[in-house]
Amino acid sequence: MTDNSTRLDHVVLWVRDPLSAADFYEKAVGMEPLRITEFAAGAVSFPSVRLNDETIFDLAPLSLAERMNMLPGSAGSAGHPVNHVCLSLSPDSFDALRTRLEERDVPVSDFSYDSYGARGMARRSFYFRDPDGNVFEARHYV
């Protein structure tokens, strides 16, 4: 990628079991798992899942909290949730995500309509939680 405009690179999610979390994001959400073998072998501190060509979610085990010393008090961020992360999808991918979640008995909210977001008003959206309690909104604009 040669465009150096400001973009979202990654989001770090605190998880109890990174391998189980990666499995959820792969099978229920449809994301590509990254560095699974390396994490399982102890070669890297955490695995990730790919949201798109530009953005990943790092699945950080809670045990890493004690090593979060880049800023004073950073270790205390473990377990402090972000309100939610929003995924913008095509209408077909939106419907496919909801179907996969329902097939896996993942509770989903009712649809919301005409919610404001980064690209204007989204046609439909819904919310769900991952196994660690992180809240996600899924939406589509067209």
XYZ file of N, CA and C in Angstrom:
426
model
N 0.843 -1.166 0.000
C 0.000 0.000 0.000
C 0.896 1.238 0.000
N 0.646 2.157 -0.922
C 1.471 3.351 -1.024
C 0.774 4.602 -0.495
N -0.505 4.557 -0.240
C -1.242 5.697 0.296
C -0.934 5.816 1.782
N -0.359 6.933 2.187
C 0.014 7.118 3.591
C -0.962 8.010 4.336
N -2.224 8.057 3.893
C -3.213 8.853 4.610
C -3.511 8.199 5.960
N -4.074 8.966 6.862
C -4.387 8.462 8.195
C -5.472 7.391 8.104
N -5.234 6.255 8.743
C -6.158 5.131 8.718
C -6.120 4.415 10.066
N -7.123 3.588 10.308
C -7.116 2.729 11.485
C -6.250 1.521 11.171
N -5.201 1.295 11.941
C -4.281 0.185 11.710
C -4.718 -1.068 12.456
N -4.935 -0.941 13.769
C -5.330 -2.108 14.551
C -6.071 -1.688 15.816
N -6.807 -2.632 16.356
C -7.482 -2.502 17.643
C -6.996 -3.684 18.477
N -6.626 -3.430 19.727
C -6.204 -4.505 20.625
C -7.377 -4.835 21.542
N -7.778 -6.096 21.533
C -8.864 -6.576 22.387
C -8.266 -7.468 23.470
N -8.636 -7.226 24.715
C -8.240 -8.122 25.803
C -9.118 -9.359 25.744
N -8.503 -10.540 25.754
C -9.253 -11.794 25.686
C -8.697 -12.782 26.712
N -9.563 -13.666 27.176
C -9.134 -14.700 28.133
C -8.325 -15.782 27.442
N -8.761 -16.203 26.263
C -8.130 -17.306 25.540
C -7.971 -16.891 24.072
N -6.779 -16.433 23.680
C -6.577 -15.942 22.317
C -6.917 -16.953 21.221
N -6.657 -18.229 21.432
C -6.964 -19.215 20.396
C -8.471 -19.391 20.236
N -9.200 -19.426 21.347
C -10.661 -19.501 21.262
C -11.232 -18.234 20.631
N -10.665 -17.091 20.991
C -11.122 -15.829 20.409
C -10.878 -15.820 18.901
N -9.705 -16.265 18.474
C -9.406 -16.320 17.034
C -10.378 -17.240 16.312
N -10.707 -18.360 16.946
C -11.668 -19.293 16.359
C -13.034 -18.622 16.190
N -13.479 -17.873 17.198
C -14.748 -17.150 17.109
C -14.709 -16.139 15.964
N -13.671 -15.341 15.906
C -13.599 -14.311 14.864
C -13.483 -14.918 13.472
N -12.840 -16.057 13.363
C -12.753 -16.726 12.060
C -14.108 -17.318 11.666
N -14.680 -18.130 12.540
C -15.863 -18.908 12.167
C -17.176 -18.136 12.285
N -17.306 -17.291 13.293
C -18.567 -16.566 13.467
C -18.574 -15.217 12.755
N -17.427 -14.544 12.749
C -17.389 -13.203 12.176
C -16.827 -13.212 10.754
N -16.045 -14.241 10.405
C -15.536 -14.358 9.048
C -14.198 -13.682 8.814
N -13.418 -13.476 9.857
C -12.105 -12.835 9.728
C -11.013 -13.878 9.547
N -9.932 -13.468 8.908
C -8.793 -14.357 8.686
C -7.886 -14.362 9.915
N -7.618 -15.536 10.506
C -6.705 -15.595 11.651
C -5.253 -15.421 11.194
N -4.463 -14.762 12.027
C -3.053 -14.505 11.735
C -2.197 -14.915 12.928
N -1.044 -15.490 12.658
C -0.042 -15.833 13.680
C -0.555 -16.829 14.720
N -1.492 -17.669 14.339
C -2.052 -18.664 15.257
C -0.994 -19.699 15.624
N -0.351 -20.259 14.612
C 0.677 -21.280 14.844
C 1.825 -20.710 15.674
N 2.239 -19.493 15.356
C 3.341 -18.855 16.082
C 2.963 -18.609 17.546
N 1.711 -18.183 17.781
C 1.265 -17.971 19.156
C 1.220 -19.295 19.918
N 0.644 -20.320 19.293
C 0.533 -21.630 19.941
C 1.910 -22.193 20.288
N 2.916 -21.863 19.472
C 4.277 -22.344 19.709
C 5.045 -21.464 20.692
N 4.434 -20.353 21.141
C 5.105 -19.459 22.076
C 6.070 -18.488 21.414
N 6.042 -18.394 20.091
C 6.972 -17.526 19.376
C 6.526 -16.062 19.330
N 5.222 -15.791 19.486
C 4.705 -14.423 19.517
C 3.774 -14.279 20.716
N 3.587 -13.053 21.181
C 2.815 -12.797 22.403
C 1.308 -12.904 22.225
N 0.837 -12.743 20.983
C -0.608 -12.767 20.735
C -0.860 -13.028 19.257
N -2.005 -13.624 18.934
C -2.409 -13.756 17.533
C -3.265 -12.543 17.147
N -3.625 -12.487 15.892
C -4.475 -11.411 15.386
C -5.488 -12.005 14.422
N -6.459 -11.199 14.040
C -7.399 -11.538 12.968
C -7.484 -10.335 12.045
N -7.611 -10.606 10.752
C -7.636 -9.538 9.763
C -9.066 -9.106 9.484
N -9.325 -7.807 9.695
C -10.620 -7.217 9.385
C -10.715 -6.917 7.890
N -9.666 -6.320 7.328
C -9.595 -6.007 5.899
C -8.125 -5.846 5.524
N -7.852 -5.398 4.324
C -6.465 -5.288 3.867
C -5.627 -4.357 4.728
N -6.265 -3.440 5.434
C -5.540 -2.409 6.174
C -5.628 -2.526 7.689
N -6.538 -3.340 8.216
C -6.819 -3.305 9.646
C -6.883 -4.704 10.245
N -6.280 -4.847 11.433
C -6.337 -6.107 12.173
C -6.816 -5.850 13.598
N -7.302 -6.908 14.227
C -7.584 -6.926 15.656
C -6.531 -7.822 16.292
N -5.788 -7.295 17.256
C -4.862 -8.098 18.033
C -5.625 -8.686 19.207
N -5.428 -9.965 19.472
C -6.147 -10.673 20.530
C -5.190 -10.890 21.701
N -5.107 -9.903 22.564
C -4.117 -9.881 23.639
C -4.612 -10.637 24.866
N -3.853 -11.645 25.307
C -4.251 -12.354 26.531
C -4.128 -11.425 27.737
N -5.034 -11.587 28.683
C -5.015 -10.753 29.881
C -3.678 -10.821 30.611
N -2.961 -11.932 30.446
C -1.663 -12.078 31.109
C -0.640 -11.048 30.621
N -0.878 -10.419 29.478
C 0.040 -9.390 28.977
C -0.095 -8.073 29.735
N -1.155 -7.902 30.490
C -1.415 -6.623 31.148
C -0.239 -6.159 31.993
N 0.382 -7.088 32.700
C 1.495 -6.701 33.580
C 2.693 -6.153 32.803
N 2.765 -6.446 31.500
C 3.875 -5.956 30.672
C 3.526 -4.668 29.926
N 2.336 -4.146 30.138
C 1.903 -2.921 29.460
C 2.459 -1.723 30.217
N 3.679 -1.343 29.895
C 4.314 -0.258 30.641
C 4.760 0.882 29.727
N 4.137 1.000 28.551
C 4.530 2.063 27.636
C 4.125 3.440 28.145
N 3.084 3.498 28.971
C 2.638 4.723 29.639
C 2.308 4.367 31.083
N 2.534 5.271 32.015
C 2.150 4.975 33.393
C 0.663 4.628 33.464
N 0.345 3.531 34.147
C -1.032 3.101 34.318
C -1.586 2.243 33.197
N -0.781 1.978 32.164
C -1.282 1.192 31.027
C -1.695 -0.218 31.417
N -1.025 -0.799 32.387
C -1.366 -2.166 32.804
C -2.802 -2.235 33.301
N -3.319 -1.134 33.820
C -4.688 -1.105 34.325
C -5.745 -1.118 33.240
N -5.335 -1.086 31.972
C -6.331 -1.087 30.895
C -6.955 -2.457 30.676
N -6.331 -3.506 31.180
C -6.890 -4.847 31.000
C -8.256 -4.931 31.652
N -9.227 -5.317 30.869
C -10.573 -5.459 31.388
C -11.390 -4.178 31.330
N -10.789 -3.083 30.909
C -11.534 -1.839 30.746
C -12.028 -1.780 29.309
N -13.293 -2.064 29.100
C -13.791 -2.183 27.741
C -13.994 -0.846 27.051
N -13.809 -0.870 25.769
C -14.261 0.201 24.891
C -15.767 0.015 24.784
N -16.532 1.058 24.558
C -17.976 0.900 24.459
C -18.332 -0.093 23.370
N -17.868 0.118 22.144
C -18.050 -0.878 21.086
C -17.167 -0.525 19.893
N -16.978 -1.494 19.028
C -16.262 -1.334 17.767
C -17.282 -1.595 16.671
N -17.308 -0.745 15.656
C -18.292 -0.875 14.587
C -17.639 -1.413 13.320
N -18.234 -2.431 12.732
C -17.786 -3.021 11.470
C -18.732 -2.577 10.359
N -18.201 -1.958 9.328
C -19.006 -1.550 8.179
C -18.855 -2.596 7.087
N -19.966 -3.148 6.630
C -19.962 -4.266 5.694
C -20.834 -3.960 4.485
N -20.663 -4.747 3.434
C -21.608 -4.692 2.318
C -22.923 -5.307 2.803
N -24.034 -5.019 2.136
C -25.306 -5.630 2.568
C -25.254 -7.164 2.603
N -24.625 -7.796 1.612
C -24.534 -9.261 1.603
C -23.684 -9.778 2.758
N -22.540 -9.127 3.018
C -21.681 -9.543 4.126
C -22.365 -9.314 5.473
N -23.126 -8.241 5.569
C -23.900 -7.938 6.775
C -24.875 -9.067 7.075
N -25.641 -9.468 6.051
C -26.606 -10.560 6.221
C -25.904 -11.878 6.543
N -24.766 -12.138 5.883
C -24.021 -13.381 6.128
C -23.475 -13.417 7.553
N -22.987 -12.288 8.049
C -22.494 -12.225 9.429
C -23.617 -12.543 10.409
N -24.753 -11.907 10.241
C -25.875 -12.155 11.154
C -26.276 -13.630 11.127
N -26.303 -14.222 9.935
C -26.646 -15.645 9.810
C -25.643 -16.510 10.553
N -24.336 -16.260 10.372
C -23.307 -17.058 11.063
C -23.438 -16.924 12.575
N -23.669 -15.704 13.050
C -23.817 -15.503 14.494
C -25.027 -16.266 15.031
N -26.152 -16.165 14.328
C -27.361 -16.863 14.775
C -27.173 -18.376 14.728
N -26.480 -18.891 13.716
C -26.212 -20.335 13.623
C -25.373 -20.821 14.792
N -24.566 -19.949 15.368
C -23.708 -20.301 16.496
C -24.317 -19.873 17.826
N -25.599 -19.507 17.801
C -26.333 -19.097 19.005
C -25.690 -17.912 19.721
N -25.070 -17.024 18.942
C -24.534 -15.784 19.502
C -25.697 -14.783 19.552
N -26.045 -14.271 20.722
C -27.154 -13.310 20.798
C -26.849 -12.051 19.977
N -27.844 -11.603 19.242
C -27.736 -10.375 18.453
C -28.909 -9.465 18.813
N -28.697 -8.166 18.677
C -29.757 -7.203 18.972
C -30.740 -7.132 17.810
N -31.830 -6.437 18.042
C -32.736 -6.110 16.948
C -32.007 -5.171 15.994
N -32.551 -4.997 14.810
C -31.981 -4.062 13.856
C -32.267 -2.624 14.289
N -31.311 -1.760 14.042
C -31.512 -0.316 14.120
C -31.472 0.190 12.688
N -32.154 1.273 12.441
C -32.222 1.820 11.090
C -31.783 3.278 11.095
N -31.083 3.658 10.034
C -30.671 5.047 9.836
C -29.836 5.584 10.990
N -28.814 4.816 11.391
C -27.891 5.251 12.435
C -26.734 6.029 11.802
N -26.332 7.092 12.450
C -25.251 7.924 11.931
C -23.902 7.269 12.197
N -22.985 7.389 11.237
C -21.635 6.857 11.389
C -20.644 7.606 10.531
N -19.460 7.048 10.381
C -18.361 7.701 9.676
C -18.684 8.011 8.217
N -19.585 7.270 7.622
C -19.916 7.453 6.210
C -21.339 7.970 6.021
N -21.910 8.570 7.059
C -23.260 9.107 6.953
C -24.258 8.223 7.676
N -25.444 8.095 7.102
C -26.503 7.306 7.715
C -26.436 5.858 7.214
N -26.346 4.933 8.141
C -26.318 3.508 7.798
C -27.743 2.992 7.680
N -27.987 2.191 6.685
C -29.334 1.633 6.478
C -29.781 0.775 7.653
N -28.945 -0.222 8.010
C -29.283 -1.144 9.105
C -28.037 -1.391 9.939
N -28.261 -1.701 11.194
C -27.163 -2.122 12.062
C -27.719 -3.036 13.147
N -26.821 -3.799 13.770
C -27.161 -4.613 14.939
C -25.910 -4.786 15.768
N -26.083 -5.244 17.004
C -24.980 -5.416 17.944
C -24.863 -6.878 18.365
N -23.629 -7.265 18.714
C -23.359 -8.591 19.272
C -22.118 -8.507 20.138
N -21.907 -9.506 20.979
C -20.708 -9.588 21.835
C -19.855 -10.765 21.400
N -18.556 -10.605 21.580
C -17.671 -11.747 21.392
C -17.629 -12.535 22.703
N -16.965 -13.685 22.747
C -16.960 -14.491 23.980
C -16.344 -13.794 25.192
N -15.565 -12.719 24.970
C -14.955 -11.993 26.082
C -15.751 -10.769 26.504
N -16.917 -10.575 25.893
C -17.778 -9.472 26.277
C -17.565 -8.186 25.494
N -16.608 -8.173 24.550
C -16.428 -6.997 23.711
C -17.668 -6.826 22.840
N -18.161 -5.601 22.737
C -19.377 -5.313 21.983
C -19.010 -4.812 20.586
N -19.683 -5.358 19.593
C -19.497 -4.959 18.197
C -20.822 -4.530 17.614
N -20.761 -3.534 16.771
C -21.887 -3.142 15.947
C -21.528 -3.532 14.513
N -22.458 -4.100 13.805
C -22.294 -4.390 12.372
C -23.300 -3.500 11.648
N -22.872 -2.915 10.529
C -23.764 -2.026 9.786
C -23.459 -2.075 8.309
N -24.413 -1.590 7.517
C -24.155 -1.353 6.101
C -24.805 -0.039 5.710
N -24.209 0.608 4.717
C -24.641 1.941 4.326
C -25.526 1.965 3.096
N -25.398 1.006 2.223
C -26.203 1.038 0.977
C -27.189 -0.103 0.961
